[in-house]
mmCIF file of C-alpha atoms and ligand atoms in Angstrom:
data_model
loop_
_atom_site.group_PDB
_atom_site.id
_atom_site.type_symbol
_atom_site.label_atom_id
_atom_site.label_comp_id
_atom_site.label_asym_id
_atom_site.label_seq_id
_atom_site.Cartn_x
_atom_site.Cartn_y
_atom_site.Cartn_z
ATOM 1 C CA UNK A 1 -13.814 -52.838 11.003
ATOM 2 C CA UNK A 2 -17.518 -53.672 11.393
ATOM 3 C CA UNK A 3 -19.935 -51.790 13.601
ATOM 4 C CA UNK A 4 -19.816 -54.610 16.133
ATOM 5 C CA UNK A 5 -16.021 -54.498 16.236
ATOM 6 C CA UNK A 6 -16.133 -50.773 16.870
ATOM 7 C CA UNK A 7 -18.478 -51.327 19.818
ATOM 8 C CA UNK A 8 -15.890 -53.527 21.493
ATOM 9 C CA UNK A 9 -13.307 -50.815 21.194
ATOM 10 C CA UNK A 10 -15.423 -47.856 22.166
ATOM 11 C CA UNK A 11 -17.600 -48.972 25.070
ATOM 12 C CA UNK A 12 -16.709 -49.627 28.640
ATOM 13 C CA UNK A 13 -19.768 -51.838 29.060
ATOM 14 C CA UNK A 14 -18.878 -55.254 30.377
ATOM 15 C CA UNK A 15 -21.877 -57.530 30.129
ATOM 16 C CA UNK A 16 -22.037 -61.223 30.932
ATOM 17 C CA UNK A 17 -19.874 -63.754 29.079
ATOM 18 C CA UNK A 18 -20.836 -63.718 25.415
ATOM 19 C CA UNK A 19 -22.432 -66.778 23.846
ATOM 20 C CA UNK A 20 -23.747 -67.419 20.328
ATOM 21 C CA UNK A 21 -27.212 -66.652 21.737
ATOM 22 C CA UNK A 22 -26.272 -63.302 23.250
ATOM 23 C CA UNK A 23 -23.118 -61.858 21.653
ATOM 24 C CA UNK A 24 -24.743 -59.926 18.831
ATOM 25 C CA UNK A 25 -27.542 -58.560 21.026
ATOM 26 C CA UNK A 26 -25.124 -57.364 23.707
ATOM 27 C CA UNK A 27 -23.008 -55.649 21.072
ATOM 28 C CA UNK A 28 -26.012 -53.733 19.764
ATOM 29 C CA UNK A 29 -27.149 -52.827 23.299
ATOM 30 C CA UNK A 30 -23.626 -51.776 24.294
ATOM 31 C CA UNK A 31 -23.562 -49.333 21.381
ATOM 32 C CA UNK A 32 -26.810 -47.739 22.603
ATOM 33 C CA UNK A 33 -25.520 -47.529 26.185
ATOM 34 C CA UNK A 34 -22.333 -45.904 24.889
ATOM 35 C CA UNK A 35 -24.405 -43.462 22.846
ATOM 36 C CA UNK A 36 -26.135 -42.423 26.084
ATOM 37 C CA UNK A 37 -22.686 -41.777 27.514
ATOM 38 C CA UNK A 38 -22.976 -43.074 31.051
ATOM 39 C CA UNK A 39 -26.616 -42.073 31.680
ATOM 40 C CA UNK A 40 -28.525 -44.292 34.072
ATOM 41 C CA UNK A 41 -31.303 -45.520 31.814
ATOM 42 C CA UNK A 42 -34.833 -46.559 32.622
ATOM 43 C CA UNK A 43 -35.162 -50.002 31.042
ATOM 44 C CA UNK A 44 -38.300 -52.083 30.535
ATOM 45 C CA UNK A 45 -37.897 -55.789 29.727
ATOM 46 C CA UNK A 46 -41.191 -57.232 28.507
ATOM 47 C CA UNK A 47 -41.263 -60.998 28.914
ATOM 48 C CA UNK A 48 -37.870 -60.661 30.551
ATOM 49 C CA UNK A 49 -38.199 -64.027 32.272
ATOM 50 C CA UNK A 50 -35.511 -64.812 34.812
ATOM 51 C CA UNK A 51 -33.435 -61.727 34.049
ATOM 52 C CA UNK A 52 -30.738 -62.853 31.633
ATOM 53 C CA UNK A 53 -30.598 -59.308 30.280
ATOM 54 C CA UNK A 54 -32.238 -57.398 33.130
ATOM 55 C CA UNK A 55 -29.708 -58.321 35.813
ATOM 56 C CA UNK A 56 -26.570 -57.446 33.795
ATOM 57 C CA UNK A 57 -28.184 -54.133 32.810
ATOM 58 C CA UNK A 58 -28.944 -53.408 36.469
ATOM 59 C CA UNK A 59 -25.352 -54.312 37.352
ATOM 60 C CA UNK A 60 -24.257 -51.758 34.750
ATOM 61 C CA UNK A 61 -26.145 -49.097 36.739
ATOM 62 C CA UNK A 62 -29.515 -48.953 34.982
ATOM 63 C CA UNK A 63 -33.009 -49.185 36.481
ATOM 64 C CA UNK A 64 -34.842 -52.182 35.089
ATOM 65 C CA UNK A 65 -38.494 -53.175 35.269
ATOM 66 C CA UNK A 66 -39.306 -56.698 34.112
ATOM 67 C CA UNK A 67 -42.913 -57.357 33.111
ATOM 68 C CA UNK A 68 -43.606 -61.055 32.706
ATOM 69 C CA UNK A 69 -46.671 -63.259 32.736
ATOM 70 C CA UNK A 70 -44.989 -65.989 34.797
ATOM 71 C CA UNK A 71 -44.798 -65.683 38.601
ATOM 72 C CA UNK A 72 -42.190 -68.461 38.660
ATOM 73 C CA UNK A 73 -39.933 -66.595 36.238
ATOM 74 C CA UNK A 74 -40.304 -63.421 38.285
ATOM 75 C CA UNK A 75 -39.439 -65.265 41.503
ATOM 76 C CA UNK A 76 -36.250 -66.559 39.858
ATOM 77 C CA UNK A 77 -35.515 -63.048 38.598
ATOM 78 C CA UNK A 78 -35.881 -61.612 42.103
ATOM 79 C CA UNK A 79 -33.490 -64.233 43.531
ATOM 80 C CA UNK A 80 -30.985 -63.632 40.741
ATOM 81 C CA UNK A 81 -31.098 -59.863 41.244
ATOM 82 C CA UNK A 82 -30.553 -60.282 44.985
ATOM 83 C CA UNK A 83 -27.601 -62.617 44.438
ATOM 84 C CA UNK A 84 -26.091 -60.064 42.049
ATOM 85 C CA UNK A 85 -26.532 -57.284 44.616
ATOM 86 C CA UNK A 86 -28.928 -55.275 42.441
ATOM 87 C CA UNK A 87 -32.295 -56.012 44.053
ATOM 88 C CA UNK A 88 -32.892 -52.266 44.436
ATOM 89 C CA UNK A 89 -32.450 -51.702 40.685
ATOM 90 C CA UNK A 90 -34.734 -54.470 39.427
ATOM 91 C CA UNK A 91 -38.516 -54.309 39.706
ATOM 92 C CA UNK A 92 -40.577 -57.410 38.912
ATOM 93 C CA UNK A 93 -44.128 -56.857 37.655
ATOM 94 C CA UNK A 94 -46.477 -59.683 36.792
ATOM 95 C CA UNK A 95 -48.596 -58.898 33.769
ATOM 96 C CA UNK A 96 -49.311 -59.223 30.121
ATOM 97 C CA UNK A 97 -47.291 -57.570 27.396
ATOM 98 C CA UNK A 98 -50.329 -56.112 25.674
ATOM 99 C CA UNK A 99 -51.538 -54.542 28.929
ATOM 100 C CA UNK A 100 -48.332 -52.579 29.504
ATOM 101 C CA UNK A 101 -50.233 -49.309 29.499
ATOM 102 C CA UNK A 102 -51.772 -50.158 32.860
ATOM 103 C CA UNK A 103 -48.529 -51.513 34.342
ATOM 104 C CA UNK A 104 -45.825 -48.970 33.531
ATOM 105 C CA UNK A 105 -45.620 -45.252 32.982
ATOM 106 C CA UNK A 106 -46.349 -44.285 29.368
ATOM 107 C CA UNK A 107 -43.392 -42.828 27.470
ATOM 108 C CA UNK A 108 -41.174 -43.481 30.503
ATOM 109 C CA UNK A 109 -38.537 -45.910 29.217
ATOM 110 C CA UNK A 110 -35.233 -45.107 27.533
ATOM 111 C CA UNK A 111 -34.814 -48.688 26.405
ATOM 112 C CA UNK A 112 -37.386 -51.450 25.950
ATOM 113 C CA UNK A 113 -36.439 -55.097 25.504
ATOM 114 C CA UNK A 114 -38.834 -57.696 24.147
ATOM 115 C CA UNK A 115 -36.963 -60.919 23.455
ATOM 116 C CA UNK A 116 -38.595 -64.174 22.366
ATOM 117 C CA UNK A 117 -42.115 -62.989 23.188
ATOM 118 C CA UNK A 118 -43.782 -61.737 19.997
ATOM 119 C CA UNK A 119 -43.828 -65.273 18.588
ATOM 120 C CA UNK A 120 -45.885 -66.635 21.496
ATOM 121 C CA UNK A 121 -48.436 -63.910 22.273
ATOM 122 C CA UNK A 122 -51.999 -64.071 20.937
ATOM 123 C CA UNK A 123 -51.528 -61.025 18.738
ATOM 124 C CA UNK A 124 -48.158 -59.302 18.297
ATOM 125 C CA UNK A 125 -49.542 -56.004 16.974
ATOM 126 C CA UNK A 126 -50.924 -54.658 20.287
ATOM 127 C CA UNK A 127 -47.775 -55.792 22.098
ATOM 128 C CA UNK A 128 -45.583 -53.956 19.576
ATOM 129 C CA UNK A 129 -47.801 -50.881 19.961
ATOM 130 C CA UNK A 130 -47.480 -51.132 23.751
ATOM 131 C CA UNK A 131 -43.675 -51.327 23.457
ATOM 132 C CA UNK A 132 -43.662 -48.150 21.375
ATOM 133 C CA UNK A 133 -46.009 -46.378 23.783
ATOM 134 C CA UNK A 134 -43.778 -47.266 26.741
ATOM 135 C CA UNK A 135 -40.764 -45.579 25.116
ATOM 136 C CA UNK A 136 -39.770 -41.957 25.507
ATOM 137 C CA UNK A 137 -39.484 -40.150 22.172
ATOM 138 C CA UNK A 138 -35.962 -41.033 21.003
ATOM 139 C CA UNK A 139 -35.912 -44.199 23.121
ATOM 140 C CA UNK A 140 -34.828 -47.530 21.668
ATOM 141 C CA UNK A 141 -36.349 -50.994 21.383
ATOM 142 C CA UNK A 142 -34.454 -54.294 21.275
ATOM 143 C CA UNK A 143 -36.729 -56.943 19.814
ATOM 144 C CA UNK A 144 -35.810 -60.589 19.260
ATOM 145 C CA UNK A 145 -38.092 -62.874 17.249
ATOM 146 C CA UNK A 146 -37.967 -66.405 15.894
ATOM 147 C CA UNK A 147 -36.818 -66.699 12.284
ATOM 148 C CA UNK A 148 -38.879 -68.664 9.832
ATOM 149 C CA UNK A 149 -36.212 -69.818 7.369
ATOM 150 C CA UNK A 150 -34.094 -71.551 10.024
ATOM 151 C CA UNK A 151 -37.129 -73.438 11.294
ATOM 152 C CA UNK A 152 -37.983 -74.673 7.797
ATOM 153 C CA UNK A 153 -34.401 -75.819 7.186
ATOM 154 C CA UNK A 154 -34.024 -77.559 10.551
ATOM 155 C CA UNK A 155 -37.310 -79.478 10.172
ATOM 156 C CA UNK A 156 -36.301 -80.577 6.667
ATOM 157 C CA UNK A 157 -32.785 -81.607 7.744
ATOM 158 C CA UNK A 158 -34.301 -83.720 10.526
ATOM 159 C CA UNK A 159 -36.446 -85.520 7.973
ATOM 160 C CA UNK A 160 -39.746 -83.784 8.778
ATOM 161 C CA UNK A 161 -40.435 -82.623 5.260
ATOM 162 C CA UNK A 162 -44.181 -82.308 5.852
ATOM 163 C CA UNK A 163 -43.629 -79.964 8.783
ATOM 164 C CA UNK A 164 -41.032 -77.992 6.810
ATOM 165 C CA UNK A 165 -43.516 -77.587 3.963
ATOM 166 C CA UNK A 166 -46.271 -76.491 6.350
ATOM 167 C CA UNK A 167 -43.969 -73.950 8.021
ATOM 168 C CA UNK A 168 -42.851 -72.552 4.679
ATOM 169 C CA UNK A 169 -46.415 -72.239 3.371
ATOM 170 C CA UNK A 170 -48.247 -70.977 6.457
ATOM 171 C CA UNK A 171 -48.720 -67.210 6.358
ATOM 172 C CA UNK A 172 -47.669 -66.853 9.999
ATOM 173 C CA UNK A 173 -44.825 -69.387 9.849
ATOM 174 C CA UNK A 174 -46.324 -71.754 12.401
ATOM 175 C CA UNK A 175 -46.827 -75.466 11.742
ATOM 176 C CA UNK A 176 -50.202 -75.493 13.481
ATOM 177 C CA UNK A 177 -51.705 -76.208 16.891
ATOM 178 C CA UNK A 178 -48.883 -78.552 17.961
ATOM 179 C CA UNK A 179 -46.197 -75.996 17.140
ATOM 180 C CA UNK A 180 -44.744 -74.341 20.259
ATOM 181 C CA UNK A 181 -44.669 -70.984 18.456
ATOM 182 C CA UNK A 182 -47.656 -69.158 17.040
ATOM 183 C CA UNK A 183 -45.622 -67.432 14.355
ATOM 184 C CA UNK A 184 -42.155 -66.857 12.957
ATOM 185 C CA UNK A 185 -40.756 -63.904 11.089
ATOM 186 C CA UNK A 186 -38.452 -62.861 8.307
ATOM 187 C CA UNK A 187 -36.722 -59.488 8.305
ATOM 188 C CA UNK A 188 -39.472 -57.805 6.294
ATOM 189 C CA UNK A 189 -42.399 -59.070 8.363
ATOM 190 C CA UNK A 190 -40.675 -58.250 11.665
ATOM 191 C CA UNK A 191 -39.715 -54.780 10.454
ATOM 192 C CA UNK A 192 -43.265 -54.201 9.197
ATOM 193 C CA UNK A 193 -44.684 -55.123 12.611
ATOM 194 C CA UNK A 194 -42.472 -52.592 14.393
ATOM 195 C CA UNK A 195 -43.000 -49.990 11.691
ATOM 196 C CA UNK A 196 -46.774 -50.272 12.042
ATOM 197 C CA UNK A 197 -46.318 -49.610 15.772
ATOM 198 C CA UNK A 198 -44.574 -46.333 14.966
ATOM 199 C CA UNK A 199 -40.985 -47.469 15.503
ATOM 200 C CA UNK A 200 -38.141 -46.795 13.076
ATOM 201 C CA UNK A 201 -36.043 -49.917 12.540
ATOM 202 C CA UNK A 202 -32.350 -48.997 12.528
ATOM 203 C CA UNK A 203 -30.626 -52.384 12.444
ATOM 204 C CA UNK A 204 -31.470 -56.032 11.915
ATOM 205 C CA UNK A 205 -29.076 -58.846 12.833
ATOM 206 C CA UNK A 206 -29.316 -62.604 12.676
ATOM 207 C CA UNK A 207 -28.779 -64.428 15.976
ATOM 208 C CA UNK A 208 -27.621 -68.065 15.905
ATOM 209 C CA UNK A 209 -26.887 -68.214 12.198
ATOM 210 C CA UNK A 210 -24.719 -71.285 12.736
ATOM 211 C CA UNK A 211 -24.964 -72.276 16.389
ATOM 212 C CA UNK A 212 -27.912 -74.651 16.001
ATOM 213 C CA UNK A 213 -26.522 -76.257 12.856
ATOM 214 C CA UNK A 214 -23.168 -77.352 14.228
ATOM 215 C CA UNK A 215 -22.401 -80.636 15.970
ATOM 216 C CA UNK A 216 -22.032 -80.112 19.731
ATOM 217 C CA UNK A 217 -18.384 -81.142 19.516
ATOM 218 C CA UNK A 218 -17.669 -78.154 17.277
ATOM 219 C CA UNK A 219 -19.867 -75.654 19.124
ATOM 220 C CA UNK A 220 -18.591 -76.692 22.563
ATOM 221 C CA UNK A 221 -15.028 -77.207 21.399
ATOM 222 C CA UNK A 222 -14.521 -73.810 19.778
ATOM 223 C CA UNK A 223 -16.861 -71.404 21.610
ATOM 224 C CA UNK A 224 -14.836 -68.239 21.057
ATOM 225 C CA UNK A 225 -14.397 -68.928 17.338
ATOM 226 C CA UNK A 226 -18.121 -69.596 17.018
ATOM 227 C CA UNK A 227 -19.020 -66.312 18.728
ATOM 228 C CA UNK A 228 -16.672 -64.452 16.382
ATOM 229 C CA UNK A 229 -18.146 -66.129 13.321
ATOM 230 C CA UNK A 230 -21.697 -65.417 14.488
ATOM 231 C CA UNK A 231 -20.768 -61.767 14.907
ATOM 232 C CA UNK A 232 -19.127 -61.638 11.495
ATOM 233 C CA UNK A 233 -22.172 -63.085 9.731
ATOM 234 C CA UNK A 234 -24.969 -61.448 11.726
ATOM 235 C CA UNK A 235 -25.614 -58.441 9.507
ATOM 236 C CA UNK A 236 -24.701 -60.025 6.179
ATOM 237 C CA UNK A 237 -27.001 -61.367 3.511
ATOM 238 C CA UNK A 238 -27.885 -64.207 3.018
ATOM 239 C CA UNK A 239 -26.712 -65.429 6.450
ATOM 240 C CA UNK A 240 -28.943 -63.082 8.432
ATOM 241 C CA UNK A 241 -32.132 -64.517 6.973
ATOM 242 C CA UNK A 242 -31.053 -68.064 7.877
ATOM 243 C CA UNK A 243 -30.582 -67.289 11.565
ATOM 244 C CA UNK A 244 -32.697 -69.001 14.200
ATOM 245 C CA UNK A 245 -33.626 -65.568 15.537
ATOM 246 C CA UNK A 246 -33.764 -62.032 14.190
ATOM 247 C CA UNK A 247 -32.773 -59.084 16.352
ATOM 248 C CA UNK A 248 -34.290 -55.729 15.473
ATOM 249 C CA UNK A 249 -33.074 -52.494 16.978
ATOM 250 C CA UNK A 250 -35.654 -49.756 16.549
ATOM 251 C CA UNK A 251 -36.313 -46.285 17.842
ATOM 252 C CA UNK A 252 -39.354 -44.193 18.688
ATOM 253 C CA UNK A 253 -38.957 -41.023 16.640
ATOM 254 C CA UNK A 254 -37.892 -38.044 18.754
HETATM 255 C C1 SAM B 1 -38.800 -67.660 25.896
HETATM 256 S S1 SAM B 1 -38.960 -66.734 27.357
HETATM 257 C C2 SAM B 1 -37.827 -65.411 27.019
HETATM 258 C C3 SAM B 1 -37.268 -64.795 28.266
HETATM 259 C C4 SAM B 1 -36.283 -63.668 28.037
HETATM 260 N N1 SAM B 1 -36.919 -62.548 27.318
HETATM 261 C C5 SAM B 1 -35.067 -64.163 27.307
HETATM 262 O O1 SAM B 1 -34.876 -63.808 26.144
HETATM 263 O O2 SAM B 1 -34.298 -64.903 27.902
HETATM 264 C C6 SAM B 1 -40.526 -65.943 27.101
HETATM 265 C C7 SAM B 1 -40.959 -65.168 28.311
HETATM 266 O O3 SAM B 1 -42.097 -64.405 27.947
HETATM 267 C C8 SAM B 1 -43.078 -64.515 28.962
HETATM 268 N N2 SAM B 1 -44.364 -64.247 28.303
HETATM 269 C C9 SAM B 1 -45.028 -65.029 27.424
HETATM 270 N N3 SAM B 1 -46.168 -64.431 27.021
HETATM 271 C C10 SAM B 1 -46.200 -63.231 27.654
HETATM 272 C C11 SAM B 1 -47.113 -62.146 27.647
HETATM 273 N N4 SAM B 1 -48.227 -62.180 26.915
HETATM 274 N N5 SAM B 1 -46.845 -61.084 28.428
HETATM 275 C C12 SAM B 1 -45.729 -61.043 29.203
HETATM 276 N N6 SAM B 1 -44.837 -62.042 29.241
HETATM 277 C C13 SAM B 1 -45.055 -63.114 28.477
HETATM 278 C C14 SAM B 1 -42.896 -65.909 29.514
HETATM 279 O O4 SAM B 1 -43.414 -66.044 30.829
HETATM 280 C C15 SAM B 1 -41.387 -66.077 29.476
HETATM 281 O O5 SAM B 1 -40.767 -65.632 30.655
#
């Protein structure tokens, strides 16, 4: 039985329906919530957008602050929280990830989320440092970043060999000014970023190892089987490195 299987059997956490984009992340988060044994956690979601993780966590009884640069995203978050009946548990704060120090209490969070943000900010190092500073000693960080290998493969398979070559060669894993992302990561570079911020990386999983590679007829036709396969491959080499995203679970030393 894998760690993710054990989570299913040992936690009472019921998150939203699992998809190839979310199943592995929710499994890792559920294990941390179970470890805290029913505590109501203080959660900070940096770049939390419209609340895809924040609202289910609030529904599970936790207190969630979402810091996001986009007023539109925060407005959608506020509506979503109200519709879910958890408006009192979700706080929306407009601001920049690298200015967290002035927006939230230092060392106040039990759990910090930062999903799909470090690849778009100007400089990920101060944001990673701000995530660490926002955590209580012993608190945990859930960080999701874009994977470089999957981007190289998908560009090549679509016939854009020049872009694939540029992505593979560029130190930051970005194809240049027209690329929507400023950088992409592999496991080592993502772990090094969090390590330099003072966090101890405990687990790394691949997210969407297969989902983006399959024809829609397969992905849409067999969603439960795809989720199971994603979960089975997420922690295993070489599949993890080929995933569209890498999920790192890290902790601020106690
Ligand atoms: C791709 S979305 C991800 C949303 C959410 N974390 C998720 O995984 O569904 C990126 C989010 O980060 C926000 N964002 C981008 N740069 C940011 C920054 N420097 N500080 C705070 N939020 C930022 C955007 O407004 C957007 O809501």
